[in-house]
C-alpha positions as a printed Julia matrix, in Angstrom:
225×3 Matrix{Float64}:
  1.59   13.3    -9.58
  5.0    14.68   -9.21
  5.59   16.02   -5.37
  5.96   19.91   -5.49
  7.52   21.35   -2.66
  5.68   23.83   -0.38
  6.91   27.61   -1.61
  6.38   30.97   -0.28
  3.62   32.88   -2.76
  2.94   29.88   -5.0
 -0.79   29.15   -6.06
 -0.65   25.4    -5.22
  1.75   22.85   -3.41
  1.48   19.61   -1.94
  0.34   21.0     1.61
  2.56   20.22    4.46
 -0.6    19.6     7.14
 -2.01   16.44    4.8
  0.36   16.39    2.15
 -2.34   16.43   -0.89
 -1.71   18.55   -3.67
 -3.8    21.77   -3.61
 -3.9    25.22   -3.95
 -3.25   27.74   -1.58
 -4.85   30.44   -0.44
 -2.67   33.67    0.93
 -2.52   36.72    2.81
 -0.81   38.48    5.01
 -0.17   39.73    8.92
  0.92   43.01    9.09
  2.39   44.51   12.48
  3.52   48.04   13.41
  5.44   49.65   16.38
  6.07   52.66   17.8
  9.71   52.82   18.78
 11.5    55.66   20.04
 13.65   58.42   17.6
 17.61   58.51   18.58
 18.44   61.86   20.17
 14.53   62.82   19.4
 13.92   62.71   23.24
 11.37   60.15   23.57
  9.61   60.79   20.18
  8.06   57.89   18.99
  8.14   56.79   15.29
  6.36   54.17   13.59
  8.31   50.64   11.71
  6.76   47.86   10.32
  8.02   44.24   11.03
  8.52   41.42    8.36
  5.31   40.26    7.29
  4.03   37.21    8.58
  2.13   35.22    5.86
 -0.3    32.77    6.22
 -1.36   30.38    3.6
 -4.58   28.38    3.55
 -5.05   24.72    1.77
 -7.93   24.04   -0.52
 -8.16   20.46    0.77
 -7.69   20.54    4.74
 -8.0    24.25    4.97
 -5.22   23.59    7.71
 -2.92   26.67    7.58
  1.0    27.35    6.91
  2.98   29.97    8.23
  5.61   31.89    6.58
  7.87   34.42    7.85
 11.53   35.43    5.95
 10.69   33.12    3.06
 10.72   30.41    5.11
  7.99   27.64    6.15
  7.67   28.56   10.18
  5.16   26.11   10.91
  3.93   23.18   10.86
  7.64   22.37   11.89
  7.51   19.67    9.12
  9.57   19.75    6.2
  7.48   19.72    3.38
  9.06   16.67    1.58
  7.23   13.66    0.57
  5.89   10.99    2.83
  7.79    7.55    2.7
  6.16    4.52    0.98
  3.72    2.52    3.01
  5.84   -0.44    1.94
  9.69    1.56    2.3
 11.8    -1.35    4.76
 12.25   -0.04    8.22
 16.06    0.14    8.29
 15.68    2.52    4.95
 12.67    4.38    6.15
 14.89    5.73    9.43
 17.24    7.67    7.32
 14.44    8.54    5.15
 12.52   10.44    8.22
 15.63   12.31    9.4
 16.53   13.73    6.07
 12.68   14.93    6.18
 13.25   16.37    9.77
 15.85   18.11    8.14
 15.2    18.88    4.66
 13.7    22.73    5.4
 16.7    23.48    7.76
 19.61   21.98    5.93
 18.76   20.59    1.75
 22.44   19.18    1.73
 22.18   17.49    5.22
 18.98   16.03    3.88
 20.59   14.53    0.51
 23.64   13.1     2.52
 20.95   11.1     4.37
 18.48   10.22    1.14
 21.93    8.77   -0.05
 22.4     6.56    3.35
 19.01    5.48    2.18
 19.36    4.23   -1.18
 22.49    2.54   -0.35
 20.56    0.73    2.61
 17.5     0.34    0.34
 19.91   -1.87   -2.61
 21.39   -3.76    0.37
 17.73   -4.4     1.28
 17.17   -5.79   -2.42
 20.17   -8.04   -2.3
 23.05   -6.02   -3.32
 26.31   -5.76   -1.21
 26.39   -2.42   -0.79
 29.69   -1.72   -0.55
 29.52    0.6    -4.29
 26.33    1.6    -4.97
 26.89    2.03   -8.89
 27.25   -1.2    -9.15
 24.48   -2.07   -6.75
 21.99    0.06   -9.09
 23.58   -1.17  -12.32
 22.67   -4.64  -10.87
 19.19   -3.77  -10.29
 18.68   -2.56  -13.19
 19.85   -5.71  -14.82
 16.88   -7.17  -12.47
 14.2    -4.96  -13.82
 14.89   -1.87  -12.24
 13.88    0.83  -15.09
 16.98    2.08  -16.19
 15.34    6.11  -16.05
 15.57    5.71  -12.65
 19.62    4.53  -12.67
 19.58    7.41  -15.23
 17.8    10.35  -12.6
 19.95    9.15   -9.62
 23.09    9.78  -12.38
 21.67   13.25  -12.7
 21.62   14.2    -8.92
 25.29   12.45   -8.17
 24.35    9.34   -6.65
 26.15    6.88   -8.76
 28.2     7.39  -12.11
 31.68    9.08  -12.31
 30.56   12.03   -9.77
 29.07    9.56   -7.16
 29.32   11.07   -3.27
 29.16    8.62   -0.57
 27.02    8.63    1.96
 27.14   10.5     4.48
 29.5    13.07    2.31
 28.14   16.11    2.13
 28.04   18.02   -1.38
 28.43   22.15   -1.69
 26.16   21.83   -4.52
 23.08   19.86   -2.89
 20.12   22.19   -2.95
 16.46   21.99   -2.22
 15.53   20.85   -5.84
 18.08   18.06   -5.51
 17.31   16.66   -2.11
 13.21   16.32   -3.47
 14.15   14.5    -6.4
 16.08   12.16   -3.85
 13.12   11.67   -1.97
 11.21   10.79   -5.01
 13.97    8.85   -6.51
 13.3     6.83   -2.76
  9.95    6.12   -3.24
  9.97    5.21   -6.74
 12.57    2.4    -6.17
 10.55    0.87   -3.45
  7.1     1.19   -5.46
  9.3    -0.66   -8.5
 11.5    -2.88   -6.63
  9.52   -3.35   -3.0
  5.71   -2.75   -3.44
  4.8    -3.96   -6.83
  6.09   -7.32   -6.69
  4.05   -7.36   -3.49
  0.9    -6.97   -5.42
  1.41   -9.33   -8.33
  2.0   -12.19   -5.69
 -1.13  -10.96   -3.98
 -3.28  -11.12   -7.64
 -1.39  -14.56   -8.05
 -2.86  -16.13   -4.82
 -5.7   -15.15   -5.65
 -6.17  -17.34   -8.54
 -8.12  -20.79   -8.07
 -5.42  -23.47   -7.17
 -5.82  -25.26  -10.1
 -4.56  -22.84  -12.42
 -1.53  -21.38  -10.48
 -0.38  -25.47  -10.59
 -0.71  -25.07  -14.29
  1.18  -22.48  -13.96
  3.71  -23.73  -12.36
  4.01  -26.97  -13.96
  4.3   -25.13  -17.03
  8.06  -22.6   -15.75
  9.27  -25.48  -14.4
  8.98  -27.26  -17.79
 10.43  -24.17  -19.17
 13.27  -23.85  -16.39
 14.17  -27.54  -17.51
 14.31  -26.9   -21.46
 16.8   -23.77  -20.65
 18.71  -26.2   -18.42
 19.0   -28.81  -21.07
 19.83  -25.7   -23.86
């Protein structure tokens, strides 16, 4: 399921206590105080404070706290969590721009961006222009809707920012798609081949030497072509 950011009001989110998409229970904390008139000598009148409200998760039944539209606590940002399988050296940028993502979206992107350039040096691209890196991996199998989503949020084509340049125009909405965009290239690119070689080596060793025998017949008849 696509990751849907926690948002003030909204019937269901992915919860930011366990992360699981459910829906969300609110209400509200009301406070008054008595606070003195000006030039009313000591008269006391009564104002009421920004609401605090408090939203409850159908799955953990954990709660959220919201106060000036804004998640208060848990002092977690809501995004998605990183692959299980996302390379250590990718998954450190990854963290910070989640550390980050609820205080500063654009911060957040410029860091997502760090990422994916680490993450096609990781898949054995140079890294030095990453539209070329992801035209490459497409070329390997990476689906080109992917190359064609990180085109849409200004990671590579004719608009590409660097990383680590910060973009006015980098917003909430943006920076989640990044951290999708993350996760989906390391599901494609990382985790997936991980479980086909898995399901291979698990076949009796007689038939993965068949197998074998059999591409390297067909690697020499391509040679020979």
């Amino acid at each position: 399921m696509t990751y849907v950011a926690p948002k003030e009001g909204a019937s269901g989110f992915h919860c930011p206590r366990c992360n699981v998409y459910a829906a969300q229970s609110w209400f509200g904390v009301h406070h008054m105080e008595w606070v003195a008139k000006p030039g009313q000598n000591g008269s006391l009148q009564q104002i009421a404070l920004p609401a605090l409200l408090v939203a409850r998760c159908g799955h953990c039944g954990q709660y959220s706290y919201w106060l000036d539209h804004k998640l208060l606590s848990p002092d977690v940002t809501g995004a998605p969590l990183a692959h299980p399988e996302m390379p250590d050296s990718v998954k450190q940028d990854y963290e910070e721009a989640r550390s980050v993502f609820g205080r500063s979206p654009r911060s957040s992107s410029a860091l997502l961006r760090l990422a994916i350039q680490k993450l096609s040096t990781h898949l054995g691209q140079p890294g030095k222009n990453l539209n070329e890196d992801i035209g490459e991996l497409v070329k390997a199998g990476l689906p080109v809707q992917i190359q064609r989503s990180l085109d849409i949020v200004r990671v590579v084509g004719n608009n590409q920012v660097h990383p680590g340049v910060l973009d006015v125009r980098d917003d909430p909405d943006t920076a989640t798609r990044l951290f999708e965009l993350v996760n989906l290239i390391v599901e494609d690119r990382v985790a997936r081949p991980k479980q086909i070689d898995a399901l291979y080596m698990k076949l009796p060793e007689g038939a993965r030497k068949q197998i074998e025998e059999r591409d390297a017949k067909a690697s020499v008849k391509g040679t020979q072509q």
